[in-house]
PDB file of C-alpha atoms in Angstrom:
ATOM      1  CA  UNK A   1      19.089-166.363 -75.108  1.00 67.00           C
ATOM      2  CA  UNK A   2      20.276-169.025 -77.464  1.00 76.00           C
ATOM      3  CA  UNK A   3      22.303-166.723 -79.181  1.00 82.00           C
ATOM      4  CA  UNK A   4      23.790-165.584 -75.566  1.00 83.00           C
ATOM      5  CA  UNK A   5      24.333-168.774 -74.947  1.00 85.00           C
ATOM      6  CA  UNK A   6      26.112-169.826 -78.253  1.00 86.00           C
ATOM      7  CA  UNK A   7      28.277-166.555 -77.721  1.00 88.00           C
ATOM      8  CA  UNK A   8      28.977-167.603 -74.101  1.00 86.00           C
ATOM      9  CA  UNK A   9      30.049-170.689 -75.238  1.00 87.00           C
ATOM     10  CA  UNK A  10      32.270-169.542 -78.282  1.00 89.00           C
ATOM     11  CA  UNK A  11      33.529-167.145 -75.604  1.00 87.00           C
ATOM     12  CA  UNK A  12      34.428-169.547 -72.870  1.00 89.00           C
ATOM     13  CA  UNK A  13      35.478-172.000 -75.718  1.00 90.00           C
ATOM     14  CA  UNK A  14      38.092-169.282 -76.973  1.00 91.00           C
ATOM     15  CA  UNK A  15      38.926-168.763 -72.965  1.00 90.00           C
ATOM     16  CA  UNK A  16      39.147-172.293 -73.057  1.00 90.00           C
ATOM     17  CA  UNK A  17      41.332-172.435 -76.248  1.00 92.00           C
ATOM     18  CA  UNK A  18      43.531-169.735 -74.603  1.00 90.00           C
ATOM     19  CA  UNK A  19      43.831-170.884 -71.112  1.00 92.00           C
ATOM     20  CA  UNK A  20      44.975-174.656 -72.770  1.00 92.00           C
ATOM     21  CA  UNK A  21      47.682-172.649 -75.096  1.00 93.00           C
ATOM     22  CA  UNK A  22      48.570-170.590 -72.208  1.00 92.00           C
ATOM     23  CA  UNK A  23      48.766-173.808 -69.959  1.00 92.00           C
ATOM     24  CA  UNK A  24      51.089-175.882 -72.948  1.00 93.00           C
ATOM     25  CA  UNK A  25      53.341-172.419 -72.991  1.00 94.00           C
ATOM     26  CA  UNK A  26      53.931-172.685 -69.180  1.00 93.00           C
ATOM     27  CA  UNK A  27      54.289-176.256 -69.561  1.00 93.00           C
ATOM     28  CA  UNK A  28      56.657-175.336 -71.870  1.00 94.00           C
ATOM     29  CA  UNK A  29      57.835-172.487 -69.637  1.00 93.00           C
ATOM     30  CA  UNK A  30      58.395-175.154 -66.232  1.00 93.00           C
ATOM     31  CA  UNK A  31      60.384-177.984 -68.861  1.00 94.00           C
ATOM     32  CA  UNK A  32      62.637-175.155 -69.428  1.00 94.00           C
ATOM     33  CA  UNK A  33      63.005-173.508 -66.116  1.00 93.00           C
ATOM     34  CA  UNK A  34      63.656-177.472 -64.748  1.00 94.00           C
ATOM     35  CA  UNK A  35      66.570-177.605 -67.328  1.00 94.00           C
ATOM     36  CA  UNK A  36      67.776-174.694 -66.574  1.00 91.00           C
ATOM     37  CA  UNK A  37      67.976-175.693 -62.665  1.00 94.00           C
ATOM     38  CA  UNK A  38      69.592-178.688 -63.663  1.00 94.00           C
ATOM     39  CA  UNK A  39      71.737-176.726 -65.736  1.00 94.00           C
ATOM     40  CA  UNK A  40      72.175-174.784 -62.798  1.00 95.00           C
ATOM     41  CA  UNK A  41      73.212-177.211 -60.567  1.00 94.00           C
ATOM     42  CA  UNK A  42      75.143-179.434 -62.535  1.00 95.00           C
ATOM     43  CA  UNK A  43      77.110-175.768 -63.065  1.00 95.00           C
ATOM     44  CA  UNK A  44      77.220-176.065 -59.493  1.00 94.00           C
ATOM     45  CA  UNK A  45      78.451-179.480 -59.036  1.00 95.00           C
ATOM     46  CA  UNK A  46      81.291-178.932 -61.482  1.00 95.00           C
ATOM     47  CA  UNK A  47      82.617-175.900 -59.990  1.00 95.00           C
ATOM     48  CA  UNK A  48      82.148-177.797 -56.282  1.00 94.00           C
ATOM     49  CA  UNK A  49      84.479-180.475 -58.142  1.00 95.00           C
ATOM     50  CA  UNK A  50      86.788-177.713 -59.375  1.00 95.00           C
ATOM     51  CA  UNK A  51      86.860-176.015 -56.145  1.00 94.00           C
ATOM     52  CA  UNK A  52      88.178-179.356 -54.372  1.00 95.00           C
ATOM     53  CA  UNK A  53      90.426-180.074 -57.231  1.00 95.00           C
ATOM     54  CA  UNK A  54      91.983-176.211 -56.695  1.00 95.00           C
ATOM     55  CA  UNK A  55      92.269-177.265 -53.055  1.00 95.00           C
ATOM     56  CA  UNK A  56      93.974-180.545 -53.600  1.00 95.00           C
ATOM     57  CA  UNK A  57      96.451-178.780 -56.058  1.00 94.00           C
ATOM     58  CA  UNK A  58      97.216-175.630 -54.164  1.00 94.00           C
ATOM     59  CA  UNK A  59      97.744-177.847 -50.780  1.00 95.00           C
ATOM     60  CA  UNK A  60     100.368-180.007 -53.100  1.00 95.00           C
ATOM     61  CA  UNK A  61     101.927-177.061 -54.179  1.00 93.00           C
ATOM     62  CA  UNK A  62     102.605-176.212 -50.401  1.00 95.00           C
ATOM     63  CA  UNK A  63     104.218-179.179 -49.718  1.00 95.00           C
ATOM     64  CA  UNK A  64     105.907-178.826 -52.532  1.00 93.00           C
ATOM     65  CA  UNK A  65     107.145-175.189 -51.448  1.00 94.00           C
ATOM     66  CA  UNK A  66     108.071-176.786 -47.494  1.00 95.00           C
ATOM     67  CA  UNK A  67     109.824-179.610 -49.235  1.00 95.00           C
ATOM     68  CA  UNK A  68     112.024-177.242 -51.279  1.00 94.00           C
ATOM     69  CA  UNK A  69     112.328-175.268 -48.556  1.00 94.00           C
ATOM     70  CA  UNK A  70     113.388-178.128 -46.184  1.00 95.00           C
ATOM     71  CA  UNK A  71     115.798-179.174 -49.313  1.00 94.00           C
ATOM     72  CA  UNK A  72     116.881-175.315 -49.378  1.00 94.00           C
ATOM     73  CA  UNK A  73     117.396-175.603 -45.458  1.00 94.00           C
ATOM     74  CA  UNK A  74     119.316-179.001 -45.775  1.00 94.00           C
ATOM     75  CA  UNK A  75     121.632-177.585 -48.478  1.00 93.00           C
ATOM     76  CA  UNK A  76     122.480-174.830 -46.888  1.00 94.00           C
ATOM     77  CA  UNK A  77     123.240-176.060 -43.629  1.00 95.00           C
ATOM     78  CA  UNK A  78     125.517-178.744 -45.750  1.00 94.00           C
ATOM     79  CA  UNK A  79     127.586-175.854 -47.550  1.00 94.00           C
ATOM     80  CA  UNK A  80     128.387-174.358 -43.745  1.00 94.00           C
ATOM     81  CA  UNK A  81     129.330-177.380 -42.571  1.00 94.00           C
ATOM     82  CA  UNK A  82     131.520-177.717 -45.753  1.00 93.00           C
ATOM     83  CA  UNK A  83     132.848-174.294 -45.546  1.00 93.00           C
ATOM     84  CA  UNK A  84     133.512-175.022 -41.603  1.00 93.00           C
ATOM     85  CA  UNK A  85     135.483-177.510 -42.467  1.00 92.00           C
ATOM     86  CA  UNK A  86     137.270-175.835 -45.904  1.00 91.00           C
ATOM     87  CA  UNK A  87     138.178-173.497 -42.734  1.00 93.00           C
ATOM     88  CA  UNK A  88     139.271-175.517 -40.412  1.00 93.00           C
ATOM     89  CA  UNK A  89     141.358-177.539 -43.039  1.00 91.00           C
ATOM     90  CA  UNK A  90     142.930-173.872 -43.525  1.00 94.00           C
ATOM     91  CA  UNK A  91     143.404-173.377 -39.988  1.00 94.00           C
ATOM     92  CA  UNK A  92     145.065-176.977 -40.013  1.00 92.00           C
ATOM     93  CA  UNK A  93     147.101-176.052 -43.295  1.00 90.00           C
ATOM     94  CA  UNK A  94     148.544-172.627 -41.279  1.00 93.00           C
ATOM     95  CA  UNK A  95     149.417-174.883 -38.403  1.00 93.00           C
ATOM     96  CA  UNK A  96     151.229-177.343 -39.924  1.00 89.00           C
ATOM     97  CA  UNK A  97     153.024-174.550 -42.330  1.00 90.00           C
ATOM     98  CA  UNK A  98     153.901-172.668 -38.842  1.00 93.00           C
ATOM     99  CA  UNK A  99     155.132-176.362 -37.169  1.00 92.00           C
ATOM    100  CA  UNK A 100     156.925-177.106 -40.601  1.00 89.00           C
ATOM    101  CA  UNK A 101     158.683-173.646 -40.494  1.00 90.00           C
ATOM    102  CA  UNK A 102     159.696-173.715 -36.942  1.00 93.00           C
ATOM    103  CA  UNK A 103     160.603-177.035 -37.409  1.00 90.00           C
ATOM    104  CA  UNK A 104     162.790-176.239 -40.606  1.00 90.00           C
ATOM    105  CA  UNK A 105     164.029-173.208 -38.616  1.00 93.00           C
ATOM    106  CA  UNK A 106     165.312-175.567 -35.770  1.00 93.00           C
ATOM    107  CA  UNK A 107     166.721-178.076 -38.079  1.00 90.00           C
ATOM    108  CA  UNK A 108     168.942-175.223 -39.992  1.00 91.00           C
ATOM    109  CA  UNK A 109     169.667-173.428 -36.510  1.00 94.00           C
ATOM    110  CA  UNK A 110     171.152-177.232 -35.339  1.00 92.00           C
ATOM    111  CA  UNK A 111     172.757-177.360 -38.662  1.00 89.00           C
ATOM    112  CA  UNK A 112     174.713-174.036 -38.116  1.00 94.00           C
ATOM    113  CA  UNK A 113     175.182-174.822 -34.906  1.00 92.00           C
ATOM    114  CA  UNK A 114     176.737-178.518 -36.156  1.00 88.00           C
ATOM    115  CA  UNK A 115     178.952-176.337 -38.468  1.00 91.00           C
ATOM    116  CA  UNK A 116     179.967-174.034 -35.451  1.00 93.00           C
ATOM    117  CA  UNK A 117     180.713-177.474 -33.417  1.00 89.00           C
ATOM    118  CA  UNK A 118     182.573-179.147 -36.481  1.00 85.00           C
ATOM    119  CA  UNK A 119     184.374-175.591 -36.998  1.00 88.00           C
ATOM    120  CA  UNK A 120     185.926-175.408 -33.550  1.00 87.00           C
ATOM    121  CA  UNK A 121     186.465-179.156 -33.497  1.00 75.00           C
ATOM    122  CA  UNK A 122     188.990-178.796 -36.760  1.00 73.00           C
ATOM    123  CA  UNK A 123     190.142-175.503 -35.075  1.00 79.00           C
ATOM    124  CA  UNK A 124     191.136-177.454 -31.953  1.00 65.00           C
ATOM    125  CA  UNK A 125     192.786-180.264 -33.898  1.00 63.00           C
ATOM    126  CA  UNK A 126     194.702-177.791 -35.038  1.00 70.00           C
ATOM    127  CA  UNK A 127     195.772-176.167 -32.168  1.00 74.00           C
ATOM    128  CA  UNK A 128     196.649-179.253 -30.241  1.00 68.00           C
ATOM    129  CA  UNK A 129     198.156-182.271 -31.585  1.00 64.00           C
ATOM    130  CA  UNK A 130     197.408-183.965 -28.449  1.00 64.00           C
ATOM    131  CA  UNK A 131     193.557-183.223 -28.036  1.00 59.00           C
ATOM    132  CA  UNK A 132     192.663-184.999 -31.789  1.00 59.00           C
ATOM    133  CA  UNK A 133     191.174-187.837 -30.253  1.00 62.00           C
ATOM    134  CA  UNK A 134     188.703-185.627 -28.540  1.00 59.00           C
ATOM    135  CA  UNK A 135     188.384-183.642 -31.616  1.00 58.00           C
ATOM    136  CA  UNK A 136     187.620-186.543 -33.753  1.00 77.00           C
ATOM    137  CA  UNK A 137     184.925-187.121 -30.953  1.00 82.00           C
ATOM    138  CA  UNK A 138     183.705-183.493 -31.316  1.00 75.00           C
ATOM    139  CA  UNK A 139     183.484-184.082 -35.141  1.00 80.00           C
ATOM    140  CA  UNK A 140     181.687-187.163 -35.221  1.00 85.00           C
ATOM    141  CA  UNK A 141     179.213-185.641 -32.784  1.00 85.00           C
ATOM    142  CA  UNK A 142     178.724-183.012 -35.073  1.00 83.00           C
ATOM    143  CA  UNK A 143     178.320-185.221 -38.040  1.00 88.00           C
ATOM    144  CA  UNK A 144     175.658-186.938 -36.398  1.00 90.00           C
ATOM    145  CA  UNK A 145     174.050-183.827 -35.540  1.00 87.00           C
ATOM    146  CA  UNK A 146     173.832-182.566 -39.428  1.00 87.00           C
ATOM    147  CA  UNK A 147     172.678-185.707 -40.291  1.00 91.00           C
ATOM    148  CA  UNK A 148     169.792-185.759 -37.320  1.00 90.00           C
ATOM    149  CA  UNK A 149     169.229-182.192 -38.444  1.00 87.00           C
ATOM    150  CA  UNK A 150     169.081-182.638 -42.172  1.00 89.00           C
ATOM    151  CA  UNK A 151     166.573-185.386 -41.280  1.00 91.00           C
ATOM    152  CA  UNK A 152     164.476-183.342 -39.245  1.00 88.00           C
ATOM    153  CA  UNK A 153     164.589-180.513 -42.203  1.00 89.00           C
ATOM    154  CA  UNK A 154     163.270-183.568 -44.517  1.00 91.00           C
ATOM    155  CA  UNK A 155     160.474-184.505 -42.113  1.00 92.00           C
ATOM    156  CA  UNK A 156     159.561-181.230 -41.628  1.00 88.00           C
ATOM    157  CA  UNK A 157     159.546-180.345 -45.438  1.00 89.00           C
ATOM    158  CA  UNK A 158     157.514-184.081 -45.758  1.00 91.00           C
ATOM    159  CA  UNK A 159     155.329-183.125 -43.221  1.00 86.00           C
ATOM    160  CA  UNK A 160     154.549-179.948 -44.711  1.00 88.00           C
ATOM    161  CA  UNK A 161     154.243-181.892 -48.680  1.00 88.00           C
ATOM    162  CA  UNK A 162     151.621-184.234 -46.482  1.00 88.00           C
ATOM    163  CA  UNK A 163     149.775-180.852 -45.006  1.00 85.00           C
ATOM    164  CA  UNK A 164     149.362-179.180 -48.687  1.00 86.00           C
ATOM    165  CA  UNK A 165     148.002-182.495 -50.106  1.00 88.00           C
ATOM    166  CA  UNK A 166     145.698-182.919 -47.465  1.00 85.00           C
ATOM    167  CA  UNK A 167     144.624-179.056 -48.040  1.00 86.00           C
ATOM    168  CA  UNK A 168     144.623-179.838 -51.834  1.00 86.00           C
ATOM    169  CA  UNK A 169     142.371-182.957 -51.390  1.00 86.00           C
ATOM    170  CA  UNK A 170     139.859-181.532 -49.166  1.00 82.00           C
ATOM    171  CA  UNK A 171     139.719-178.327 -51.389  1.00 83.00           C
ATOM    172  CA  UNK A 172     138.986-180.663 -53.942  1.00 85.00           C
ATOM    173  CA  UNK A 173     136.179-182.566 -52.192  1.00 79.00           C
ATOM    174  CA  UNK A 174     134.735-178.877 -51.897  1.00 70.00           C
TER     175      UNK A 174
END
């Protein structure tokens, strides 16, 4: 019985033995698993951070699309009001060219009609020796009419210098 005993003993020494190795190996086993958790979550945690920081950057990057576009939207809306205006400095530019060239048109039709006036004055002083003060009257009318009409042909052509340089300006402002 002693002997059953002693082998009983080695034997549950041995379990003994095996169970404590087994124990220190799970021991071993848990440390690990617990570093690998915290592994784990500090893995976690640092993709939680990235996450937000991906966030943060993509909701700047928005903006930063709606402030271009509102820059886009402002530039645009600047270059039609410029090319209004280029237009309307055209439509301008054909008026006064039109009220320049009707004006010039006047001014020469005056003058030729002066010349007519002056024409038939000299052909009247002419005719009758006893009409040249009225003729001289004619004349001096008609003078005065060339004169008023080559000085509205020199506004006009002024007014129409004026017009291009204004034209010229604003199509360098453009």
């Amino acid at each position: 019985a002693e002997s059953l005993a002693a082998t009983a003993a080695a034997r549950a020494a041995a379990v003994e033995a095996g169970a404590e190795k087994r124990l220190r190996k799970a021991e071993a086993a848990e440390r690990r698993l617990e570093a690998d958790l915290e592994a784990v979550r500090e893995f976690q945690r640092n993709k939680a951070r990235e996450v937000t920081e991906i966030k943060t950057e993509r909701e700047e990057a928005r903006k930063d699309v709606e402030r271009a576009l509102a820059e886009q939207t402002n530039a645009r809306e600047a270059l039609a009001r410029l090319e209004t205006s280029r237009l309307e400095l055209k439509t301008e530019e054909r008026n006064a060219r039109s009220r320049s060239d009707f004006a010039i048109e006047k001014a020469r039709r005056e003058a030729k009609d002066a010349e007519v006036r002056e024409l038939k004055a000299v052909a009247a002083e002419a005719a009758a020796e006893k009409k040249i003060q009225a003729a001289k009257a004619i004349r001096d009318e008609a003078d005065r009419s060339a004169r008023a009409a080559a000085e509205a042909a020199r506004k006009a052509e002024r007014d129409a210098d004026e017009a291009r340089a204004r034209v010229a300006e604003a199509a360098r402002a453009t």
